Coordinates of C-alpha atoms in Angstrom, one line a residue:
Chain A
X4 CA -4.3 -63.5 -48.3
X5 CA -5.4 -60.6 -50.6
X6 CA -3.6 -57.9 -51.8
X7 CA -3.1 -54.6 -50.3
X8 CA -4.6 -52.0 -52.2
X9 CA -3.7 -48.8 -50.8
X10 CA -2.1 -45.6 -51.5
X11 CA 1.6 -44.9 -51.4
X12 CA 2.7 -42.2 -49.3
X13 CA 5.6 -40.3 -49.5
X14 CA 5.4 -39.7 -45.6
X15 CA 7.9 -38.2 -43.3
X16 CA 5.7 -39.5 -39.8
X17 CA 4.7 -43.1 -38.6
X18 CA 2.2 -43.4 -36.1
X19 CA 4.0 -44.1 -33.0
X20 CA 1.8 -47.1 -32.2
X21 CA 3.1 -48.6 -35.8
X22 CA 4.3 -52.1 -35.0
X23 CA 7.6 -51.5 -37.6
X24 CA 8.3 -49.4 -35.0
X25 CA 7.4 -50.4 -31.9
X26 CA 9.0 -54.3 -32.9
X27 CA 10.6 -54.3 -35.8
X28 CA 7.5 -55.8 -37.1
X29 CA 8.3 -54.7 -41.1
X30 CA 10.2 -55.3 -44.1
X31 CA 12.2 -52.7 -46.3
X32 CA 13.4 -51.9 -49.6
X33 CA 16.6 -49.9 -50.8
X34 CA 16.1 -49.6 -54.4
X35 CA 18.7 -48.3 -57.0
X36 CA 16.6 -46.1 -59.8
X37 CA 18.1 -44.6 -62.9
X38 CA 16.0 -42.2 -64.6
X39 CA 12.6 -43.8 -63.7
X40 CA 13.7 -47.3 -63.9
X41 CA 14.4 -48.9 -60.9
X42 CA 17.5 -51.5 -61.2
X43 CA 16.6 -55.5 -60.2
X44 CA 13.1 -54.5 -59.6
X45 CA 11.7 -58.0 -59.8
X46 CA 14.1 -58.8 -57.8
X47 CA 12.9 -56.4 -54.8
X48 CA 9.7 -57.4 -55.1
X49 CA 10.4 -61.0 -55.3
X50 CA 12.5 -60.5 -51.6
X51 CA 9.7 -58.3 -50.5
X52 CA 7.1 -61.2 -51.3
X53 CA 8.8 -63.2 -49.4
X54 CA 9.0 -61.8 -46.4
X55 CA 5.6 -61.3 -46.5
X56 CA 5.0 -65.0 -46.3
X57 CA 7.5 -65.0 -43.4
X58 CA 5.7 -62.6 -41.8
X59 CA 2.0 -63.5 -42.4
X60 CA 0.9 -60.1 -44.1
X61 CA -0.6 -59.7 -46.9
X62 CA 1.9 -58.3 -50.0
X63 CA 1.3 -54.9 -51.1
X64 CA -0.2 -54.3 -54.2
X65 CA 2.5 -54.1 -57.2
X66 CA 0.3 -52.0 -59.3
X67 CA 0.9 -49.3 -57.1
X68 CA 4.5 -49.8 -56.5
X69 CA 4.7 -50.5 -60.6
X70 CA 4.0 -46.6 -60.6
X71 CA 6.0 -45.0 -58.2
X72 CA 9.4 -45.6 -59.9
X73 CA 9.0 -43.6 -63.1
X74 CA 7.6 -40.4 -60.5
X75 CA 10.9 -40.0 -59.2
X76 CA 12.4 -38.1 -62.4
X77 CA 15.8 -37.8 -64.4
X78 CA 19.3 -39.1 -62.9
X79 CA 20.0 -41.7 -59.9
X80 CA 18.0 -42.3 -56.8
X81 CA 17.8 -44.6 -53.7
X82 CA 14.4 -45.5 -53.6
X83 CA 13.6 -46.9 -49.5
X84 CA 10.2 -48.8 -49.2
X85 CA 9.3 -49.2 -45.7
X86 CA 6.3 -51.7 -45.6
X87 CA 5.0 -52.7 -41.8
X88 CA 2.5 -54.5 -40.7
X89 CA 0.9 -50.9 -39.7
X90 CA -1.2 -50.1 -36.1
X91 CA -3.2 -52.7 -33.9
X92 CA -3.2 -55.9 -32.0
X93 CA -2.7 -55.9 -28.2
X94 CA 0.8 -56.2 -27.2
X95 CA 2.7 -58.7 -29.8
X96 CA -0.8 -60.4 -30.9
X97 CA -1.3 -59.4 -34.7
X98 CA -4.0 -57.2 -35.7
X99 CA -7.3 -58.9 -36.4
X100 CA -7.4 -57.1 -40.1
X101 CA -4.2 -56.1 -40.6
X102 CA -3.3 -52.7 -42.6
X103 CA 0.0 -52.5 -43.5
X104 CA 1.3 -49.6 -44.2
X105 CA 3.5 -49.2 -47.2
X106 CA 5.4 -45.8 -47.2
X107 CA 8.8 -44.4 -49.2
X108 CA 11.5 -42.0 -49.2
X109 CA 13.5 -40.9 -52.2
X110 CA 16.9 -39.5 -52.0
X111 CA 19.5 -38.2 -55.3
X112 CA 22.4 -40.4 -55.0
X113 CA 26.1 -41.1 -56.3
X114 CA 28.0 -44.6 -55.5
X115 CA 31.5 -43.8 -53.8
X116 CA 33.2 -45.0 -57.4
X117 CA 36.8 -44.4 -55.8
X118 CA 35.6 -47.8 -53.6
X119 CA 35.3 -49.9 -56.6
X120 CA 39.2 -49.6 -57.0
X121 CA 39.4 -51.7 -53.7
X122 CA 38.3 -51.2 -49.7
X123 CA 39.6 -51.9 -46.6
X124 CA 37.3 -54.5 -44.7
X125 CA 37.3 -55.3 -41.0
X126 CA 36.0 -58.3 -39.3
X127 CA 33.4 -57.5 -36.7
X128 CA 33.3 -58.5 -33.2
X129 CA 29.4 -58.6 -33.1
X130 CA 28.3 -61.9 -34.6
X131 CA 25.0 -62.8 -36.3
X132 CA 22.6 -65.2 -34.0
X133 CA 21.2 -68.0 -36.0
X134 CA 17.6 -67.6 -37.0
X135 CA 16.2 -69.9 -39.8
X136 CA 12.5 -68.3 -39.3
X137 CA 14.0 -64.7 -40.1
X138 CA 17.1 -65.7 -43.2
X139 CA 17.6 -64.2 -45.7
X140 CA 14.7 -61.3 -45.4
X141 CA 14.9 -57.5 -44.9
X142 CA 13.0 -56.9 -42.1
X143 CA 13.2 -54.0 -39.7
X144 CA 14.6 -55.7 -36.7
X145 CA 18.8 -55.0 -37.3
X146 CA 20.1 -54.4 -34.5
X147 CA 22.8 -56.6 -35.2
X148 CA 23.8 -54.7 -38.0
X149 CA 23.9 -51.6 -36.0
X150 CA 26.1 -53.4 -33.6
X151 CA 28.4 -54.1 -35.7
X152 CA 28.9 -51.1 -37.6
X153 CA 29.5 -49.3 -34.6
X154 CA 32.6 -51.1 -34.1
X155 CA 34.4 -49.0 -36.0
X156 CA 34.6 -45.1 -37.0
X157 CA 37.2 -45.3 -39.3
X158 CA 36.3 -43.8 -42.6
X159 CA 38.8 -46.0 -43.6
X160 CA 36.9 -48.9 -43.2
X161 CA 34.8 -49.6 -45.9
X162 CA 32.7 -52.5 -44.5
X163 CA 32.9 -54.9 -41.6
X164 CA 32.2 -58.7 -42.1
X165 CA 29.9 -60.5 -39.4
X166 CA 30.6 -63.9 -38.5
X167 CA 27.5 -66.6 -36.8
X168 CA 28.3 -68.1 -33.8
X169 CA 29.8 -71.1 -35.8
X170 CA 32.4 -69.0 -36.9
X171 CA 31.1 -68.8 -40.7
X172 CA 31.2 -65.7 -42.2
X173 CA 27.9 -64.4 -43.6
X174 CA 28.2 -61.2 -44.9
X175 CA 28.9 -57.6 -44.6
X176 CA 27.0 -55.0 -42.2
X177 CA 25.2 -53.6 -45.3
X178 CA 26.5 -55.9 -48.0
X179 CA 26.9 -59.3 -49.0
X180 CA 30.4 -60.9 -49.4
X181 CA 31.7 -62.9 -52.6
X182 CA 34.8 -64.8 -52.5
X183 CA 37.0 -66.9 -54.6
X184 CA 38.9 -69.2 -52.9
X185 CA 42.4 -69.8 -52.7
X186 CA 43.7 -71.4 -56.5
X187 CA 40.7 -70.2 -58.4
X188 CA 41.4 -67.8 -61.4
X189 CA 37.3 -67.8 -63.0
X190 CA 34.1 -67.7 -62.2
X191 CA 32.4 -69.2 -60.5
X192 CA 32.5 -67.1 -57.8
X193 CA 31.5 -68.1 -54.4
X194 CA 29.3 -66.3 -51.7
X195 CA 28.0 -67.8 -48.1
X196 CA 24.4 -69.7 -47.9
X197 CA 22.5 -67.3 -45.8
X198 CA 19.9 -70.0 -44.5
X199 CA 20.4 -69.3 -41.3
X200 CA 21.1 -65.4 -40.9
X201 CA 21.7 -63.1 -42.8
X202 CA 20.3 -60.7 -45.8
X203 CA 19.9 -62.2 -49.6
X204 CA 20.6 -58.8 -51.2
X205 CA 19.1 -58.5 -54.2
X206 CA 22.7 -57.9 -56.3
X207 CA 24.0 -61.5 -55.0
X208 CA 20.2 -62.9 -56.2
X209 CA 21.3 -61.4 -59.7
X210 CA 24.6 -62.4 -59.6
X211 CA 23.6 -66.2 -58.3
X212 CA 20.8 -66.3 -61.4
X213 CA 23.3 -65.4 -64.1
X214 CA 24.9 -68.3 -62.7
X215 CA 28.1 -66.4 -62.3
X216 CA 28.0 -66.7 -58.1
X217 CA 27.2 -70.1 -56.3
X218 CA 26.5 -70.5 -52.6
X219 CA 29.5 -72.1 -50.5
X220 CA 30.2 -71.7 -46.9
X221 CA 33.5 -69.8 -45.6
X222 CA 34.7 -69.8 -42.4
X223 CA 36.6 -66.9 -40.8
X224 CA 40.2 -68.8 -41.2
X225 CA 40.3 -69.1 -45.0
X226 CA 39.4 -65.4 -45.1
X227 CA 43.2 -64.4 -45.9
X228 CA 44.3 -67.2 -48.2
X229 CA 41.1 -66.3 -50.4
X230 CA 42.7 -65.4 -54.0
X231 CA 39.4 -62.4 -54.4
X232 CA 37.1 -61.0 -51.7
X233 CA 34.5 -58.7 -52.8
X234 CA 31.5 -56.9 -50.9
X235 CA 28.3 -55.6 -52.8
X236 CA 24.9 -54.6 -53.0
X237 CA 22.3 -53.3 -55.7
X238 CA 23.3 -49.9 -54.5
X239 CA 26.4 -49.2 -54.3
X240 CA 27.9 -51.7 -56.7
X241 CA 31.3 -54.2 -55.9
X242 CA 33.9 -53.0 -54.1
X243 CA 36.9 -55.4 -54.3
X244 CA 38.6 -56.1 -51.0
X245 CA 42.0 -54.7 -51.0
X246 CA 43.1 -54.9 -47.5
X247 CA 41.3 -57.4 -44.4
X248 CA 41.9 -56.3 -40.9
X249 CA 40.8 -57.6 -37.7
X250 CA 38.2 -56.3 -35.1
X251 CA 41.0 -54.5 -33.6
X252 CA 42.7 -52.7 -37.2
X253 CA 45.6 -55.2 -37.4
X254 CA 46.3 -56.0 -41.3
X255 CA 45.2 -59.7 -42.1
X256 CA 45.8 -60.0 -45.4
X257 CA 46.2 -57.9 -48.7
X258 CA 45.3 -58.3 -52.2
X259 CA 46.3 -56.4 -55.9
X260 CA 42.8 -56.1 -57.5
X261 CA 43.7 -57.6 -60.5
X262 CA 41.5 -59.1 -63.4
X263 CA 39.4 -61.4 -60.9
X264 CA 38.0 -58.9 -59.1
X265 CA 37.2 -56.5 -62.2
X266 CA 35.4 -59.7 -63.8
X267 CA 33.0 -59.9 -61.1
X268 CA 32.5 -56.6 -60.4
X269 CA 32.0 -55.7 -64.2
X270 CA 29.2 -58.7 -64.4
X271 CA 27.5 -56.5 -61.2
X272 CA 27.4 -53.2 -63.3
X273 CA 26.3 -54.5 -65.8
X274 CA 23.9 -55.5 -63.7
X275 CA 23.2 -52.6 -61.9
X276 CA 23.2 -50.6 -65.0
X277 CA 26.6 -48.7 -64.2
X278 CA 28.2 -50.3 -67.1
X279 CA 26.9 -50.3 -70.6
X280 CA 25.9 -53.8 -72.3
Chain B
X24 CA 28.6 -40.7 -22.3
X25 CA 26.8 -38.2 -20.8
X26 CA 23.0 -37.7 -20.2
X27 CA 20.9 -36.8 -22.4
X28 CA 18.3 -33.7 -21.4
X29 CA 15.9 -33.8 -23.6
X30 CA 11.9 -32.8 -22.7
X31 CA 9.4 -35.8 -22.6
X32 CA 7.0 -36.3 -24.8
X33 CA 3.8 -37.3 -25.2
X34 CA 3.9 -37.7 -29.1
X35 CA 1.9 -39.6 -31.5
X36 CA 4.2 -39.7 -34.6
X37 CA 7.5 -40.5 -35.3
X38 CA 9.8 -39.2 -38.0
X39 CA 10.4 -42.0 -40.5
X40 CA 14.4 -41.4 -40.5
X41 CA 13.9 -42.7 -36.9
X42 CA 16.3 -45.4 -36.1
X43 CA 13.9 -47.5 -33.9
X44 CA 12.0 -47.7 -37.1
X45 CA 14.4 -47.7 -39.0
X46 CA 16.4 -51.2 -37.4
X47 CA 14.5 -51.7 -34.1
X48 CA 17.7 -49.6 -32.9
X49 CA 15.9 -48.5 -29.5
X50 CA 14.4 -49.5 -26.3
X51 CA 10.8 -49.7 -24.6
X52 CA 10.1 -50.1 -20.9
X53 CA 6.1 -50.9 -20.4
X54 CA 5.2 -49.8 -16.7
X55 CA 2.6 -50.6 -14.0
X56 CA 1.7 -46.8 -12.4
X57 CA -0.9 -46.8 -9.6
X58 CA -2.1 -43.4 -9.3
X59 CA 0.8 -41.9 -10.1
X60 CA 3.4 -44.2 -8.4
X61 CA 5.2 -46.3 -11.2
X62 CA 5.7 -49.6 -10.0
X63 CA 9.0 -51.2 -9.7
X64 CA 10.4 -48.1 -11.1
X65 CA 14.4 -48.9 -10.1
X66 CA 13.9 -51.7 -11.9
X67 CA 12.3 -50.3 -15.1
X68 CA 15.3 -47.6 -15.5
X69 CA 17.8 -50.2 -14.4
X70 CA 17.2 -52.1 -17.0
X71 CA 16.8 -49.3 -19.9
X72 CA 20.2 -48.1 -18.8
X73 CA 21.7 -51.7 -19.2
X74 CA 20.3 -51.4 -22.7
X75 CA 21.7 -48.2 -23.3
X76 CA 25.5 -49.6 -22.3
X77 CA 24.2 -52.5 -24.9
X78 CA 23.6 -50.6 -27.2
X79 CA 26.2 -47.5 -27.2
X80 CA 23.3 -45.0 -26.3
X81 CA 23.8 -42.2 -23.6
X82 CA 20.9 -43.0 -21.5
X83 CA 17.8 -40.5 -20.5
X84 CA 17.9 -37.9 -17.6
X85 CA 16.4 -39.3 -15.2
X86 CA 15.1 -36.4 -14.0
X87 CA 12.9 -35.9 -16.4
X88 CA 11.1 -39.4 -16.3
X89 CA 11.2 -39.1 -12.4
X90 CA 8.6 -36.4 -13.1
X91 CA 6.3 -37.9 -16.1
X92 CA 4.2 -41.0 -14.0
X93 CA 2.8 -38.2 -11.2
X94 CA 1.4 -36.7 -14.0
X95 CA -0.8 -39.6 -15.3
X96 CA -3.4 -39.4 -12.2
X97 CA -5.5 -41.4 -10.3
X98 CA -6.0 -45.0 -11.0
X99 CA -4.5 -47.7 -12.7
X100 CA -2.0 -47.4 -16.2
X101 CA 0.0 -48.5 -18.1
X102 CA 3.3 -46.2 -19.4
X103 CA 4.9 -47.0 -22.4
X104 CA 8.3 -45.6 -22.8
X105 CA 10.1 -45.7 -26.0
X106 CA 13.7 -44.6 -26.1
X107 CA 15.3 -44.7 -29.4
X108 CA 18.8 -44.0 -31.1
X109 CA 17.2 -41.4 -32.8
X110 CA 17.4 -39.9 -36.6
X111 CA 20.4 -39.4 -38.3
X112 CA 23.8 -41.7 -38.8
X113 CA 24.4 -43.3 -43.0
X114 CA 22.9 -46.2 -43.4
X115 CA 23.5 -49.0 -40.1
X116 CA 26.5 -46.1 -39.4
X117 CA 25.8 -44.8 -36.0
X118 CA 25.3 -40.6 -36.2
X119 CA 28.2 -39.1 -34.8
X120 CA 26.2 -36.9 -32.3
X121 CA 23.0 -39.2 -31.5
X122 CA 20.2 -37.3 -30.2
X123 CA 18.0 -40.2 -28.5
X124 CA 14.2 -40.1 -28.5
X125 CA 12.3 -40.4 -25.6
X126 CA 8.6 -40.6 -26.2
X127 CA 5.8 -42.3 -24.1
X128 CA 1.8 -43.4 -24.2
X129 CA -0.2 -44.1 -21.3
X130 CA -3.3 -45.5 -21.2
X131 CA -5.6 -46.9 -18.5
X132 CA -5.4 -50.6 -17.6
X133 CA -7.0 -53.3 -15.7
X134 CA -5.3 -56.2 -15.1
X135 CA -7.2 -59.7 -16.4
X136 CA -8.0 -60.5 -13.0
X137 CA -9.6 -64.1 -14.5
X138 CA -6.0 -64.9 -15.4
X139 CA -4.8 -64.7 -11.7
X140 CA -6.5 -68.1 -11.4
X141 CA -4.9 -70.1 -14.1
X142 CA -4.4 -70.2 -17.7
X143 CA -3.5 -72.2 -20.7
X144 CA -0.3 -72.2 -22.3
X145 CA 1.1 -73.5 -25.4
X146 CA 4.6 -74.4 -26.7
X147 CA 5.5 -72.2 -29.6
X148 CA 7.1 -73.4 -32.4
X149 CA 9.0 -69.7 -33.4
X150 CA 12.6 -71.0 -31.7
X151 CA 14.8 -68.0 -30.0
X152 CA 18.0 -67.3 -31.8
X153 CA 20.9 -67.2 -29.0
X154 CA 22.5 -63.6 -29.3
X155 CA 24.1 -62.8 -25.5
X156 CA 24.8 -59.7 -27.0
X157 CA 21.6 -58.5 -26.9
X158 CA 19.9 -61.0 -24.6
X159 CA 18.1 -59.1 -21.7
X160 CA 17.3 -56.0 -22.4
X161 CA 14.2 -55.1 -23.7
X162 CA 15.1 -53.4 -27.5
X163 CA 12.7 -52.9 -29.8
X164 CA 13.8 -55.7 -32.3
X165 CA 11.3 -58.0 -31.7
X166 CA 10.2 -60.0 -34.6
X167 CA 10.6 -63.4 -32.9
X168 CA 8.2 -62.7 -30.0
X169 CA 5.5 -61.3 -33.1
X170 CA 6.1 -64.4 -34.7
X171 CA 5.6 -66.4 -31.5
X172 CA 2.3 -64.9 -30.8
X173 CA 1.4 -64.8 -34.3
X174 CA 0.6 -68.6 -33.8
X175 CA -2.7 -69.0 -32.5
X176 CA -6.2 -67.1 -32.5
X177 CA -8.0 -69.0 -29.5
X178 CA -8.2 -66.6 -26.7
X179 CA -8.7 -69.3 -24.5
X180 CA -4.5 -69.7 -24.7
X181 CA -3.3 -67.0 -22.5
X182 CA 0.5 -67.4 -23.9
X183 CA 3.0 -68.7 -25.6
X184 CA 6.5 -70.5 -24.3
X185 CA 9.8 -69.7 -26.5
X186 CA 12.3 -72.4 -26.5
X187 CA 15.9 -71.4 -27.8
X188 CA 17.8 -73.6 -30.6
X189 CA 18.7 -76.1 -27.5
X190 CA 15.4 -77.1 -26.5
X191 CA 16.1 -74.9 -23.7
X192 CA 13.0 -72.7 -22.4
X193 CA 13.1 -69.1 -22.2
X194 CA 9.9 -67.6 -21.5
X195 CA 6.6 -66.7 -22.8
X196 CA 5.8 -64.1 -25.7
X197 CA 5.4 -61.5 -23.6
X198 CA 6.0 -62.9 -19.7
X199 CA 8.6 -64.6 -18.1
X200 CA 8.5 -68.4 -17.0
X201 CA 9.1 -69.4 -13.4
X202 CA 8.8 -73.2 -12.5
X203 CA 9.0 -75.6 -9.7
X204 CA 10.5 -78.9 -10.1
X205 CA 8.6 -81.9 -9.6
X206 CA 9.2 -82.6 -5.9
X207 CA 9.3 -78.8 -4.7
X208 CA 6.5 -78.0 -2.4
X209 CA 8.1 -74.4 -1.4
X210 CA 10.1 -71.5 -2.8
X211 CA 13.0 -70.8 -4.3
X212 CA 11.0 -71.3 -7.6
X213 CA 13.2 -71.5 -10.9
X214 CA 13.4 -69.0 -13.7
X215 CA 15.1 -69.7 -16.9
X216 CA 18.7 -67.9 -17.1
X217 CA 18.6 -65.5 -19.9
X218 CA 22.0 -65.0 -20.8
X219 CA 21.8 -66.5 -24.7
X220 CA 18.3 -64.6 -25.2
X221 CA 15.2 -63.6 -23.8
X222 CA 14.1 -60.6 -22.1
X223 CA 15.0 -60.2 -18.3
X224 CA 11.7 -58.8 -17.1
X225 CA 11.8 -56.6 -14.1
X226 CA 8.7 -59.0 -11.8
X227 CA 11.4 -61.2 -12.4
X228 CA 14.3 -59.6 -10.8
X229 CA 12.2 -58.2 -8.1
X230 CA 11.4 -62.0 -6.9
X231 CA 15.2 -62.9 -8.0
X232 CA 16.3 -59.9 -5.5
X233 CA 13.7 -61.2 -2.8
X234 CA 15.3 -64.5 -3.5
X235 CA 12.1 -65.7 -4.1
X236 CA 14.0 -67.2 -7.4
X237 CA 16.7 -68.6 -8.5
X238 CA 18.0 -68.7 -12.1
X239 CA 18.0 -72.9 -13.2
X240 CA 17.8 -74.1 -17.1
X241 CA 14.9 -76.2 -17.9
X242 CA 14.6 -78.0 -20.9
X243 CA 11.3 -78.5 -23.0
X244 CA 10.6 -82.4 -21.9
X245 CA 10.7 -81.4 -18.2
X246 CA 7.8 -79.1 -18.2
X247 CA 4.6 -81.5 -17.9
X248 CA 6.8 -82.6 -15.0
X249 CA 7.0 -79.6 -13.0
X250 CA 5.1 -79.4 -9.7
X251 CA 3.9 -75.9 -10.9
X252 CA 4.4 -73.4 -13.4
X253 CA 3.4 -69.2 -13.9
X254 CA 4.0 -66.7 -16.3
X255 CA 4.2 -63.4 -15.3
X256 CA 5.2 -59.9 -15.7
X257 CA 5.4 -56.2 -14.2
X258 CA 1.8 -55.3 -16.0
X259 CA -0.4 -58.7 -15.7
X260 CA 1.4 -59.9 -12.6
X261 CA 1.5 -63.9 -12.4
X262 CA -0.9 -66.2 -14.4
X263 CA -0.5 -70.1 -12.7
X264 CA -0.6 -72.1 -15.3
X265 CA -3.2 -74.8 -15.3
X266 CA -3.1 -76.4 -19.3
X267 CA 0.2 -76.7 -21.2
X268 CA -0.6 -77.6 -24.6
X269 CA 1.8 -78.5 -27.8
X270 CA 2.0 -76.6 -30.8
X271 CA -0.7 -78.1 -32.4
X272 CA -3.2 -77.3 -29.3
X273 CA -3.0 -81.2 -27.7
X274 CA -3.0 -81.1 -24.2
X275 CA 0.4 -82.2 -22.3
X276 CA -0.2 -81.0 -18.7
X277 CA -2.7 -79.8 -16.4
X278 CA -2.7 -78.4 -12.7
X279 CA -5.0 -77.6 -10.7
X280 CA -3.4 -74.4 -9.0
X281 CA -2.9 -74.7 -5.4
X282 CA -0.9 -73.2 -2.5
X283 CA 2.5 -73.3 -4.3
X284 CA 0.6 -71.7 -7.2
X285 CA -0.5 -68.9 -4.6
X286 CA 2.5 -68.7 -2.7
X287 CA 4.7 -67.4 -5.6
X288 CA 2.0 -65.3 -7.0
X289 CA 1.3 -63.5 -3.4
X290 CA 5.2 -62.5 -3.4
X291 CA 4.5 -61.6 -7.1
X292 CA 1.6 -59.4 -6.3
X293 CA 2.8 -57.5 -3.5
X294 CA 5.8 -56.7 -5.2
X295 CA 3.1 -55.0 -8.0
X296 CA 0.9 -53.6 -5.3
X297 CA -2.4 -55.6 -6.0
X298 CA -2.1 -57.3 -2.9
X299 CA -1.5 -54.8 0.4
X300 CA 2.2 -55.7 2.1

C-alpha cells in the first residue's frame, strides 16, 4: 500500500458516516510536544505504523505529520492524532479505495507533578479480553478502558490496573505499569508482555529500548509483595505507586518511594524531556 | 439514572471530542421500518437500554424515538441510530454530567432478495476475544467484526463466521448463526449462546421468544455436519446457507436448501414482515 498524501486538518467535526466512529475502525495518537518538538516522536509513528498493518490501511504520509509539530508554538502541548480509516464500505466491508482520514487536536498542557511523589492505584473489576489480532495498538475501540475507569470517582485514585481473564495484570486504564519485584534493589525493571491485550505506550517502548525495562508477566497476587510499582506514559511522566487498593478502596499494600522509584522515574524524564541530560 | 430528553437528530457530523469516536464509547441500533412502522421495535430499544445499564449511560427518552420512524415515509428503510456517551469526561474518565448523543440516518433499502435462496459462507480467521462484560449489546467498538470482513473481496461469499478463542462459533460479521444438528428435520433450531461475546441480534430473540430457537454451543468441526445452517438478521432477514468454505476459500460443505431451510426462514420473515402473517 501507498502512502496517504493528504492534508492535515485541525478539525473539530467527523463525518458521522466515518467508520472511527461508527466502529472504532481507527488508531490514535497522544503526543507530548515541548516547544515544537514533539517528545518520542519516532516512537508514535513507529506504533502508528503498526497499526496500520493491523489494520490494512495505508500509513499516512510522515512528511505531513513531520510538519505539524513545530506549528504548535512555544511551551507544552498534548498533541492527539486521530487517524481512521475515513467514510465508505457497506456495513463492516472496507472501502474499495480507502481514504483515511487523518485529523488533530492541540491542547496547552501541565503534568500533575505533585503525582510523581507517589499515587494511590486501585485494581479494576473490569478485565481486559484477550485479543492477539488487536495487542499492543492504539486503536479507537476502548471500551474497556472506559469501563474500568468508571469504577471509581475518587480523585484520589490516581489510576486503576486491569487484569486479563488469566488473572495477569496488564496495565493501567491510561498507563502502562512497571514493577520491580520483591528482593530487587536495580534496574532492570520489569513491565507485563502485552501480546495479548493491552496498549505498548510509547514511554514503556523507550524505557524497554534503553534497556532499562524488560517484559515479564505479573499476576495480580504478587502485586503487594512487589519492592516498586510505577505507572507511566509519554505524557504525564512516572508516577510511583504509593498506596494499592482493591476494586472496593480497601488498602493492599503500601510503599516509601524511595531511591528505586526516583531511578526509574528520572530515566523517564529524561526521556520525556522533563529532566535535563 | 434518569432519561435523557434530548431532540433527535438528523446530523451529518459529529464533534471530534465525541466519546463514540473517541473509544467506541456508544451504541448503534440498525432498523428495518416499512413505511413508517419500525420493525421489531421492542426489541431494538430493549436492547440499546441493556447497553446503556452496560455501559453506565442514562438511556434515551423514548418518547422521542417513538416519534422519529413515522417520519421516514412510505416504503422500505433502514434507521440507523447512534447513541453515544457524548463529549466531555478527562481522558477514559467518564464526564461527571454525560450528555448522550442521539443521532440517526436513514436511507432507503431493499433487501438482497437473491440471498433468501442460499449463500456462501466462509470461516473467518479474525477470532472473538471473550469479554461477557460487553458481550451482547451492540456498542460501537467494533474492530473485530471490521477485521473479520476485512478478509475477502469475492462477492460471491455472502459472510463471514467468527469463532471465539475456544473454537466455539459465534456468528457471522454482521448476522447471527442459527443451526440444526445433523439428525434434526424440525424446529427448535440452535443459536450460539452469546454470553462470552458476540452480538445478540434482535431476529434472533424474536425466534428465541417464539421459541423457534434455543441457545446450544457449537463448535467449529460440527458445522459441515449440521442438517442446515442460516445467517440472519433484523435488515436482510435469513440467508440459508448452501457453501461453507474455509479461510482460504476451499469448500467444506454444501446444502441444497430445502424445507427445513424454509421453515426457519418463514418464521424469520414474518417476524420482519416480508412474508404476510
Amino acid at each position: 500500500m501507498g502512502f496517504v498524501k493528504q492534508d492535515l486538518v485541525n478539525q473539530t467535526q467527523l463525518p458521522l458516516d466515518d467508520r472511527g466512529l461508527a466502529y472504532g475502525d481507527g488508531l490514535f495518537e497522544t503526543v507530548l510536544v515541548r516547544d515544537g518538538r514533539p517528545q518520542l516522536w519516532d516512537l508514535h509513528l513507529q506504533r502508528l505504523r503498526r497499526g496500520c498493518r493491523v489494520l490494512g490501511m495505508p500509513p499516512p504520509a510522515e512528511s505531513e505529520l513531520e510538519r505539524l509539530p513545530a506549528t504548535l508554538g512555544a511551551g507544552l502541548k498534548v498533541l492527539k492524532l486521530i487517524y481512521t480509516r475515513g467514510s465508505g464500505g457497506r456495513g463492516y466491508a472496507l472501502p474499495a479505495q480507502p481514504v483515511p482520514r487523518l485529523v488533530w487536536q492541540a491542547q496547552d498542557f501541565s503534568p500533575d507533578t505533585q503525582r510523581w511523589q507517589g499515587v494511590t492505584v486501585r485494581l479494576c473489576r473490569t478485565g481486559l479480553a484477550r485479543q492477539p489480532l488487536l495487542a499492543g495498538i492504539k486503536h479507537m475501540a476502548r471500551l474497556e478502558n472506559v469501563l474500568a475507569r468508571g469504577e471509581w470517582q475518587d480523585p484520589m485514585v490516581a489510576e486503576g490496573l486491569l487484569m486479563d481473564c488469566e488473572g495477569l495484570v496488564i496495565e493501567a486504564t491510561s498507563m502502562n505499569l512497571f514493577w520491580a519485584p520483591e528482593t530487587s534493589h536495580q534496574t532492570p525493571v520489569y513491565t507485563p508482555p502485552l501480546d495479548q491485550c493491552g496498549v505498548a505506550g510509547t514511554l514503556r517502548q523507550a524505557l524497554l529500548d534503553l534497556a532499562v525495562l524488560e517484559e515479564h508477566p505479573l499476576v495480580a497476587d504478587q502485586l503487594p509483595g512487589c519492592a516498586a510499582l510505577w505507572v507511566g506514559n509519554s505524557v504525564q511522566g512516572v508516577w510511583p505507586v504509593s498506596r494499592l487498593e482493591d476494586a472496593d478502596g480497601r488498602e493492599l499494600a503500601r510503599w516509601q518511594p524511595g531511591h528505586l522509584h526516583r531511578d526509574l522515574q528520572h530515566q523517564a524524564h529524561l526521556a520525556l524531556g522533563y529532566v535535563g541530560g
